[in-house]
CSV table of C-alpha atoms in Angstrom, one decimal:
chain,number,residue,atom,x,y,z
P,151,UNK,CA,-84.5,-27.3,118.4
P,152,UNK,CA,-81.7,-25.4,116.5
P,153,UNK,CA,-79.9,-23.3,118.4
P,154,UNK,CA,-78.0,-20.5,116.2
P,155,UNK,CA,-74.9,-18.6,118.4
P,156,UNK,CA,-73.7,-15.9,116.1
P,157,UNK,CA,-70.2,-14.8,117.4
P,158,UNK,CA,-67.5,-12.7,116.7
P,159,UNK,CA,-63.3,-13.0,117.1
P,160,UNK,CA,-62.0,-9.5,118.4
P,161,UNK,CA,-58.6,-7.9,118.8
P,162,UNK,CA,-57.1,-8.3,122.6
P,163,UNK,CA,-57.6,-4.6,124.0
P,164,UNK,CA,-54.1,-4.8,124.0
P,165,UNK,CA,-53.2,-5.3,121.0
P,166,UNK,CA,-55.4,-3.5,119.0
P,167,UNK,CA,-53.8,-1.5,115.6
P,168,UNK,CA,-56.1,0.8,113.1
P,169,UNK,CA,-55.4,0.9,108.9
P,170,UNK,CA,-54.2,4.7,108.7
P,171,UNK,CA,-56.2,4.8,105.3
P,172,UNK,CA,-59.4,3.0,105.7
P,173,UNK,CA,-59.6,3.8,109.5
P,174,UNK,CA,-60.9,-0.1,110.4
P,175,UNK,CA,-59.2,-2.9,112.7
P,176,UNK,CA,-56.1,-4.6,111.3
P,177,UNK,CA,-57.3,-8.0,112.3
P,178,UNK,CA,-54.8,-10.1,110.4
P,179,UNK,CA,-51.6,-11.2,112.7
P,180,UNK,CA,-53.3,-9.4,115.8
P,181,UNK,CA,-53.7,-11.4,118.9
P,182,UNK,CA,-57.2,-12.2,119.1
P,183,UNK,CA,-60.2,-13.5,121.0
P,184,UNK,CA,-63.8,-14.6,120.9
P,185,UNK,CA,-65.9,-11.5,122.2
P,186,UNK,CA,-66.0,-11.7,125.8
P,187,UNK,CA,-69.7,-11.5,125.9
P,188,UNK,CA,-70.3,-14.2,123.1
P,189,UNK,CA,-69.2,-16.8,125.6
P,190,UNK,CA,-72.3,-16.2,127.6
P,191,UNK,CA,-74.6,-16.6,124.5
P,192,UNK,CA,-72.3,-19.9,123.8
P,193,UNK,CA,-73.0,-20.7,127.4
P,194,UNK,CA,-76.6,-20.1,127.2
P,195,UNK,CA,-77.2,-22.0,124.2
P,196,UNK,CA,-75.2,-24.9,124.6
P,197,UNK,CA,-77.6,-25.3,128.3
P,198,UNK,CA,-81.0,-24.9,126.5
P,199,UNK,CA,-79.8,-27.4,124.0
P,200,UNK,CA,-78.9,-30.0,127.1
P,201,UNK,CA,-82.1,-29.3,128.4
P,202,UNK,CA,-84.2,-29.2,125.4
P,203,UNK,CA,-82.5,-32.0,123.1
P,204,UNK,CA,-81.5,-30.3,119.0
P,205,UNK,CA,-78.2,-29.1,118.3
P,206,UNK,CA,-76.1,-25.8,118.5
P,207,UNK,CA,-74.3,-24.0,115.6
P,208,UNK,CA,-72.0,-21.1,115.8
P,209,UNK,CA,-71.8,-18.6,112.9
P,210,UNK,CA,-69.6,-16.2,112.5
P,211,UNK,CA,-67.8,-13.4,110.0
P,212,UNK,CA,-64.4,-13.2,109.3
P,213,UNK,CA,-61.2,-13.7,107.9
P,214,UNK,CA,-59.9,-16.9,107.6
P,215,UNK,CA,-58.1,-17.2,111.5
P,216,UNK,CA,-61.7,-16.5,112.6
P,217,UNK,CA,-61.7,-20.1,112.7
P,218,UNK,CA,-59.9,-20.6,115.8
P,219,UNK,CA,-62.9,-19.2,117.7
P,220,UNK,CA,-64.7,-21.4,115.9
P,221,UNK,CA,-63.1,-24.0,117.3
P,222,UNK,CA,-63.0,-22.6,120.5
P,223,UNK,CA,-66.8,-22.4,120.4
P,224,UNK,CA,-66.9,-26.3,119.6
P,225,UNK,CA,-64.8,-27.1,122.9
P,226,UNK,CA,-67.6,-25.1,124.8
P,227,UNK,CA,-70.5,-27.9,123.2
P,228,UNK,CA,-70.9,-26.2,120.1
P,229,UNK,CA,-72.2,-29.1,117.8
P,230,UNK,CA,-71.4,-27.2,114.2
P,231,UNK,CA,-69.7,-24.4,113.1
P,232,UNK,CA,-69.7,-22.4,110.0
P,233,UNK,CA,-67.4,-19.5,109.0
P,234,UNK,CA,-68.4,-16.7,106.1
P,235,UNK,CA,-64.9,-15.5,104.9
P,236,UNK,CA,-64.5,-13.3,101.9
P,237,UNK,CA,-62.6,-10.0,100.8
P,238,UNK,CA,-65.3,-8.5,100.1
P,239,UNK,CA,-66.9,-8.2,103.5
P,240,UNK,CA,-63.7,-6.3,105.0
P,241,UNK,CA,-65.0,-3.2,105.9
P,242,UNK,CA,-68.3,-3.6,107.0
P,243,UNK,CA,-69.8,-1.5,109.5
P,244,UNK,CA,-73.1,-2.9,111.7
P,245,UNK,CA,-75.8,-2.6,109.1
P,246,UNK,CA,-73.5,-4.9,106.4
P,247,UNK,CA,-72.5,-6.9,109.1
P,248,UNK,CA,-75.8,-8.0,110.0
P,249,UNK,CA,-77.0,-8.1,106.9
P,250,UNK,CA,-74.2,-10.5,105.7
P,251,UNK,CA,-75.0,-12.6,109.0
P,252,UNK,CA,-78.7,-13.1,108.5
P,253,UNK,CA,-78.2,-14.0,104.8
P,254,UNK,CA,-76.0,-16.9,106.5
P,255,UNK,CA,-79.3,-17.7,108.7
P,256,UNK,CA,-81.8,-17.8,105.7
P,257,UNK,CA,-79.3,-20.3,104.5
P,258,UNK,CA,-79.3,-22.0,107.8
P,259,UNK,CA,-83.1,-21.9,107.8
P,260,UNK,CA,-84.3,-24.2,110.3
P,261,UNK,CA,-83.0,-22.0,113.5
P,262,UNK,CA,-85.6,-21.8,115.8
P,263,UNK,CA,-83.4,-19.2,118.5
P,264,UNK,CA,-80.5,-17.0,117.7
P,265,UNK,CA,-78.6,-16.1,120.2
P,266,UNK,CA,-75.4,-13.1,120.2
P,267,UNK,CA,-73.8,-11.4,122.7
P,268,UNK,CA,-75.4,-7.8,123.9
P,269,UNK,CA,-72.0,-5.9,122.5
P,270,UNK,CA,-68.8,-6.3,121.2
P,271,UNK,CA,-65.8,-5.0,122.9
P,272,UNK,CA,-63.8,-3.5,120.1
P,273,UNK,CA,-66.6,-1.6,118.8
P,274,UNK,CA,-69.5,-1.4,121.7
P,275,UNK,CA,-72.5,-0.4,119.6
P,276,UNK,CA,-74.7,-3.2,120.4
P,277,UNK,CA,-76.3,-3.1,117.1
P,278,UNK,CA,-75.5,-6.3,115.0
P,279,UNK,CA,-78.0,-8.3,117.4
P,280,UNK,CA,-81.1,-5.8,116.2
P,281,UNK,CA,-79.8,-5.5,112.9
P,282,UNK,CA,-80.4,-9.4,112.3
P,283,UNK,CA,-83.1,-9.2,113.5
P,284,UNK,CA,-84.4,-6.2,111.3
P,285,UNK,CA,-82.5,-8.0,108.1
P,286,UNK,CA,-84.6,-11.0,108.8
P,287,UNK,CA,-88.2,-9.8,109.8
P,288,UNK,CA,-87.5,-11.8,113.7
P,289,UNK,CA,-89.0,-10.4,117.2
P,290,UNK,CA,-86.3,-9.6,119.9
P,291,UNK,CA,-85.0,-9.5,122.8
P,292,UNK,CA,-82.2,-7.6,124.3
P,293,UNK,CA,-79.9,-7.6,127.4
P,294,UNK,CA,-81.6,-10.9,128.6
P,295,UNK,CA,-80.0,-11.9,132.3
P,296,UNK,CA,-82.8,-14.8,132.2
P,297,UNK,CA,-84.4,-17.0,130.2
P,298,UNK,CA,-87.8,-17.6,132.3
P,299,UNK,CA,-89.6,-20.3,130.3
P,300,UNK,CA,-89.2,-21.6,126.8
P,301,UNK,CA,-90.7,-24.1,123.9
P,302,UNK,CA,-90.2,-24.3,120.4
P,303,UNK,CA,-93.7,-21.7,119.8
P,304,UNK,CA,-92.2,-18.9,122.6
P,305,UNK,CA,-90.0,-17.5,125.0
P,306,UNK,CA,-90.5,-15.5,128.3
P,307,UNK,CA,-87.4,-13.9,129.2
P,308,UNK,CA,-85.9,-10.8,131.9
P,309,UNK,CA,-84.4,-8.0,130.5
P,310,UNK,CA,-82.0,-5.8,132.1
P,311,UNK,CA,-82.5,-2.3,132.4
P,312,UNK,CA,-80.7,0.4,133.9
P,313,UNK,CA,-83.3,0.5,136.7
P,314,UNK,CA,-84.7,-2.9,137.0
P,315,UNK,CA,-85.6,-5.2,134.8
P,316,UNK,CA,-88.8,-6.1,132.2
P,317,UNK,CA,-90.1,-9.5,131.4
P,318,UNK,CA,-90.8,-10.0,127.7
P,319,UNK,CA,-92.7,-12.2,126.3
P,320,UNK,CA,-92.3,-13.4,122.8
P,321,UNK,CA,-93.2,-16.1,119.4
P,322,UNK,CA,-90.2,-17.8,118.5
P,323,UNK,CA,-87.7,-17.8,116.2
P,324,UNK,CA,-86.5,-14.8,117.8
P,325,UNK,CA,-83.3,-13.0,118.2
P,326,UNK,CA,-81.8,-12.7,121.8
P,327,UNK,CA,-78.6,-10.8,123.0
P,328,UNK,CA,-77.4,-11.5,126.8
P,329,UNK,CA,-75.6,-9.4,129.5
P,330,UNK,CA,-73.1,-11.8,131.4
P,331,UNK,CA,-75.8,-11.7,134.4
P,332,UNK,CA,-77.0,-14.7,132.7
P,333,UNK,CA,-74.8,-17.6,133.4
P,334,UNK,CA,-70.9,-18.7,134.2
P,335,UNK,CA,-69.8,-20.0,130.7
P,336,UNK,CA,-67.8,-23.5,131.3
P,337,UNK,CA,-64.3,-24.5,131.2
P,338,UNK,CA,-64.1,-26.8,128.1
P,339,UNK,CA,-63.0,-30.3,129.0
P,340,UNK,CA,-60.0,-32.3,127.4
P,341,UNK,CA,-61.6,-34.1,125.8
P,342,UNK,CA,-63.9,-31.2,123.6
P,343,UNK,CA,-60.6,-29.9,123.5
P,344,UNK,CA,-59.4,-32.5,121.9
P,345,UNK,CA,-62.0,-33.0,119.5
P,346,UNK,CA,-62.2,-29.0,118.8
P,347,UNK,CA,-59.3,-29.5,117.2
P,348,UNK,CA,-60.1,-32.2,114.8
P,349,UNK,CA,-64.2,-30.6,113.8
P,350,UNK,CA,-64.8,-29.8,110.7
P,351,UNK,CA,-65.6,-26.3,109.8
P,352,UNK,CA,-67.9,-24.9,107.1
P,353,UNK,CA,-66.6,-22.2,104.9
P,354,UNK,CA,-69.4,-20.4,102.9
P,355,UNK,CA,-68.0,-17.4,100.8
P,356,UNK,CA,-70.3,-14.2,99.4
P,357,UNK,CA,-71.2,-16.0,96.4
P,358,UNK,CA,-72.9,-19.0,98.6
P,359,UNK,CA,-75.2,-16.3,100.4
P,360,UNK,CA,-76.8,-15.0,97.7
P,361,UNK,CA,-75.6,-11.6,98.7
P,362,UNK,CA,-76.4,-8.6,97.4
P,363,UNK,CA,-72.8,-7.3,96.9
P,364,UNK,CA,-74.1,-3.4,96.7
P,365,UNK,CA,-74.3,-4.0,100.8
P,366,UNK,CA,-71.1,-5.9,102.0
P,367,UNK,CA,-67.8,-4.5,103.2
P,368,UNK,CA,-67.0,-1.0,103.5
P,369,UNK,CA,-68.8,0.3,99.7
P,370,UNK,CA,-72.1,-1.5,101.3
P,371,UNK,CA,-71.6,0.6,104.6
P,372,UNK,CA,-74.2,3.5,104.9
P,373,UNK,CA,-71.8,4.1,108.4
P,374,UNK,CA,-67.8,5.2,108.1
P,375,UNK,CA,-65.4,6.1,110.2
P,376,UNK,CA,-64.0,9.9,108.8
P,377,UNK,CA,-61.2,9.8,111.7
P,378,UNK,CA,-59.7,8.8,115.2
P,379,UNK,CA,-57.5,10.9,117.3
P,380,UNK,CA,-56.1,10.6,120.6
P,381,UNK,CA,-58.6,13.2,123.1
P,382,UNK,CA,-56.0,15.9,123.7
P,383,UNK,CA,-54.8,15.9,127.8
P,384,UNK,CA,-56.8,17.4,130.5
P,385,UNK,CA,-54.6,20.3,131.5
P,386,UNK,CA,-53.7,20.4,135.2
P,387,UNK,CA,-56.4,21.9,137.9
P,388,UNK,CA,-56.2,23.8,140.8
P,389,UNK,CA,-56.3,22.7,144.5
P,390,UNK,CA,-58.2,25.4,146.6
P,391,UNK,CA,-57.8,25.5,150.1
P,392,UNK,CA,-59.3,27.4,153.2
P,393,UNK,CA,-62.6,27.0,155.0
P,394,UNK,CA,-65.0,25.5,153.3
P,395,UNK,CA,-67.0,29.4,152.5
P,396,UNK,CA,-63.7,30.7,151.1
P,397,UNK,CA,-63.3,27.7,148.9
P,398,UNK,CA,-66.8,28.1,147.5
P,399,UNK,CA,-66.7,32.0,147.1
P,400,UNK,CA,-63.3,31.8,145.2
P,401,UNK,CA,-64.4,28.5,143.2
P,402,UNK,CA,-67.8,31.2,142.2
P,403,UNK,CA,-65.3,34.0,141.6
P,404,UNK,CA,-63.6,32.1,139.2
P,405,UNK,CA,-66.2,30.6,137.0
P,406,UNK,CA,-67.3,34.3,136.6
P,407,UNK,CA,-64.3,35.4,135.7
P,408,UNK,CA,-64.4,32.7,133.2
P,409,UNK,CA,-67.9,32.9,132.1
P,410,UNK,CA,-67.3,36.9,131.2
P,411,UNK,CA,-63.9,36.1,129.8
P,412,UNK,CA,-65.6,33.8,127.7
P,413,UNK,CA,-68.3,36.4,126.1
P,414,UNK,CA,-65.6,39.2,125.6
């Protein structure tokens, strides 16, 4: 089986800078790192692939220092890795995003599970996931913690909830994104390490894709960001004190006070 892990290389939360005019990352020179919760999907894949026998590719958009995560994937098991790099993506919101990744995957073609992270820290939307799978037609299933039975016709998996969890059932290819409940990703060895380092990486550009360049980058974004500010600073409370009556009878006083204050 082909095993698809589509990833993504993020800015440190420490180190994270916004373009005053476009109001997007500044990825270039940042400090960065693959998406914490990618590693599980890496994780995840690279396990089913032990188990299961096929091969493991990770995919993902960027600019061109993208490709140390890349790399970082292969010393985690990743057998291939492929990076889609061009101007024109910059900018992209969700919807291009996943667009421009699933056009990758037709060209892939013979995927039989895509696996991503459920979110990605420097934005938290949790939408690319869904989004390739809308783009490409695919079932899903998100927020996985387990993978209860698969085969190359179907997949029975848990997904977490925020009261429990519900088993899914469904044909395959299909389109998973995992919480970290799911596994404990591995240190890479030495000697991936090593050979990280030497792996060749696949570069495919817009023009390779097919794309339809009306939806890449920021012009193909029906999403933009109009502005970011800083929340202004809570302004500092009051401590009341007394029996616990008087406390409540002056805390009620006051929101009346405020409440009519409010409507004058």
């Amino acid at each position: 089986m082909h095993f698809v892990v589509c990833i993504k290389q993020v800015p440190d939360t420490s180190d994270i800078t916004i373009d005053p005019e476009t109001n997007t990352l500044i990825r270039e020179g940042v400090t960065s790192i693959i998406n914490p919760y990618d590693t599980y999907a890496i994780e995840e894949a690279v396990r089913l692939c032990e188990k299961m026998g096929g091969k493991v590719t990770a995919l993902t958009m960027g600019p061109p220092q993208a490709e140390d995560a890349l790399r970082e994937a292969i010393s985690m098991g990743v057998n291939d890795a492929i990076l889609i790099s061009d101007p024109i993506f910059a900018g992209s919101d969700t919807w291009a995003t996943s667009y421009t990744l699933s056009m990758a995957l037709r060209k892939i073609a013979d995927y039989r599970l895509i696996l991503c992270g459920k979110q990605a820290i420097d934005g938290d939307t949790a939408q690319v996931g869904p989004g390739i799978a809308a783009h490409l037609n695919l079932p899903q299933i998100t927020f996985v913690r387990r993978i209860k039975k698969i085969t190359p016709e179907l997949i029975i998996a848990e997904r977490l909830l925020d009261e429990g969890v519900e088993v899914l059932e469904g044909s395959l290819p299909c389109v998973l994104t995992v919480v970290k409940d799911i596994n404990i990703p591995r240190l890479p060895s030495l000697k991936r390490i090593l050979a990280s380092r030497k792996a060749v990486i696949t570069h495919w550009h817009a023009a390779d894709l097919a794309c339809d360049a009306a939806l890449l980058g920021l012009e193909g974004s029906p999403t933009r960001v109009v502005k970011i500010f800083i929340p202004p600073a809570r302004g500092d409370g009051e401590l009341l004190t007394g029996e616990p009556d008087e406390m409540v009878q002056t805390l009620m006083r006051k929101i009346k006070d405020e409440i009519i204050a409010a409507r004058l």
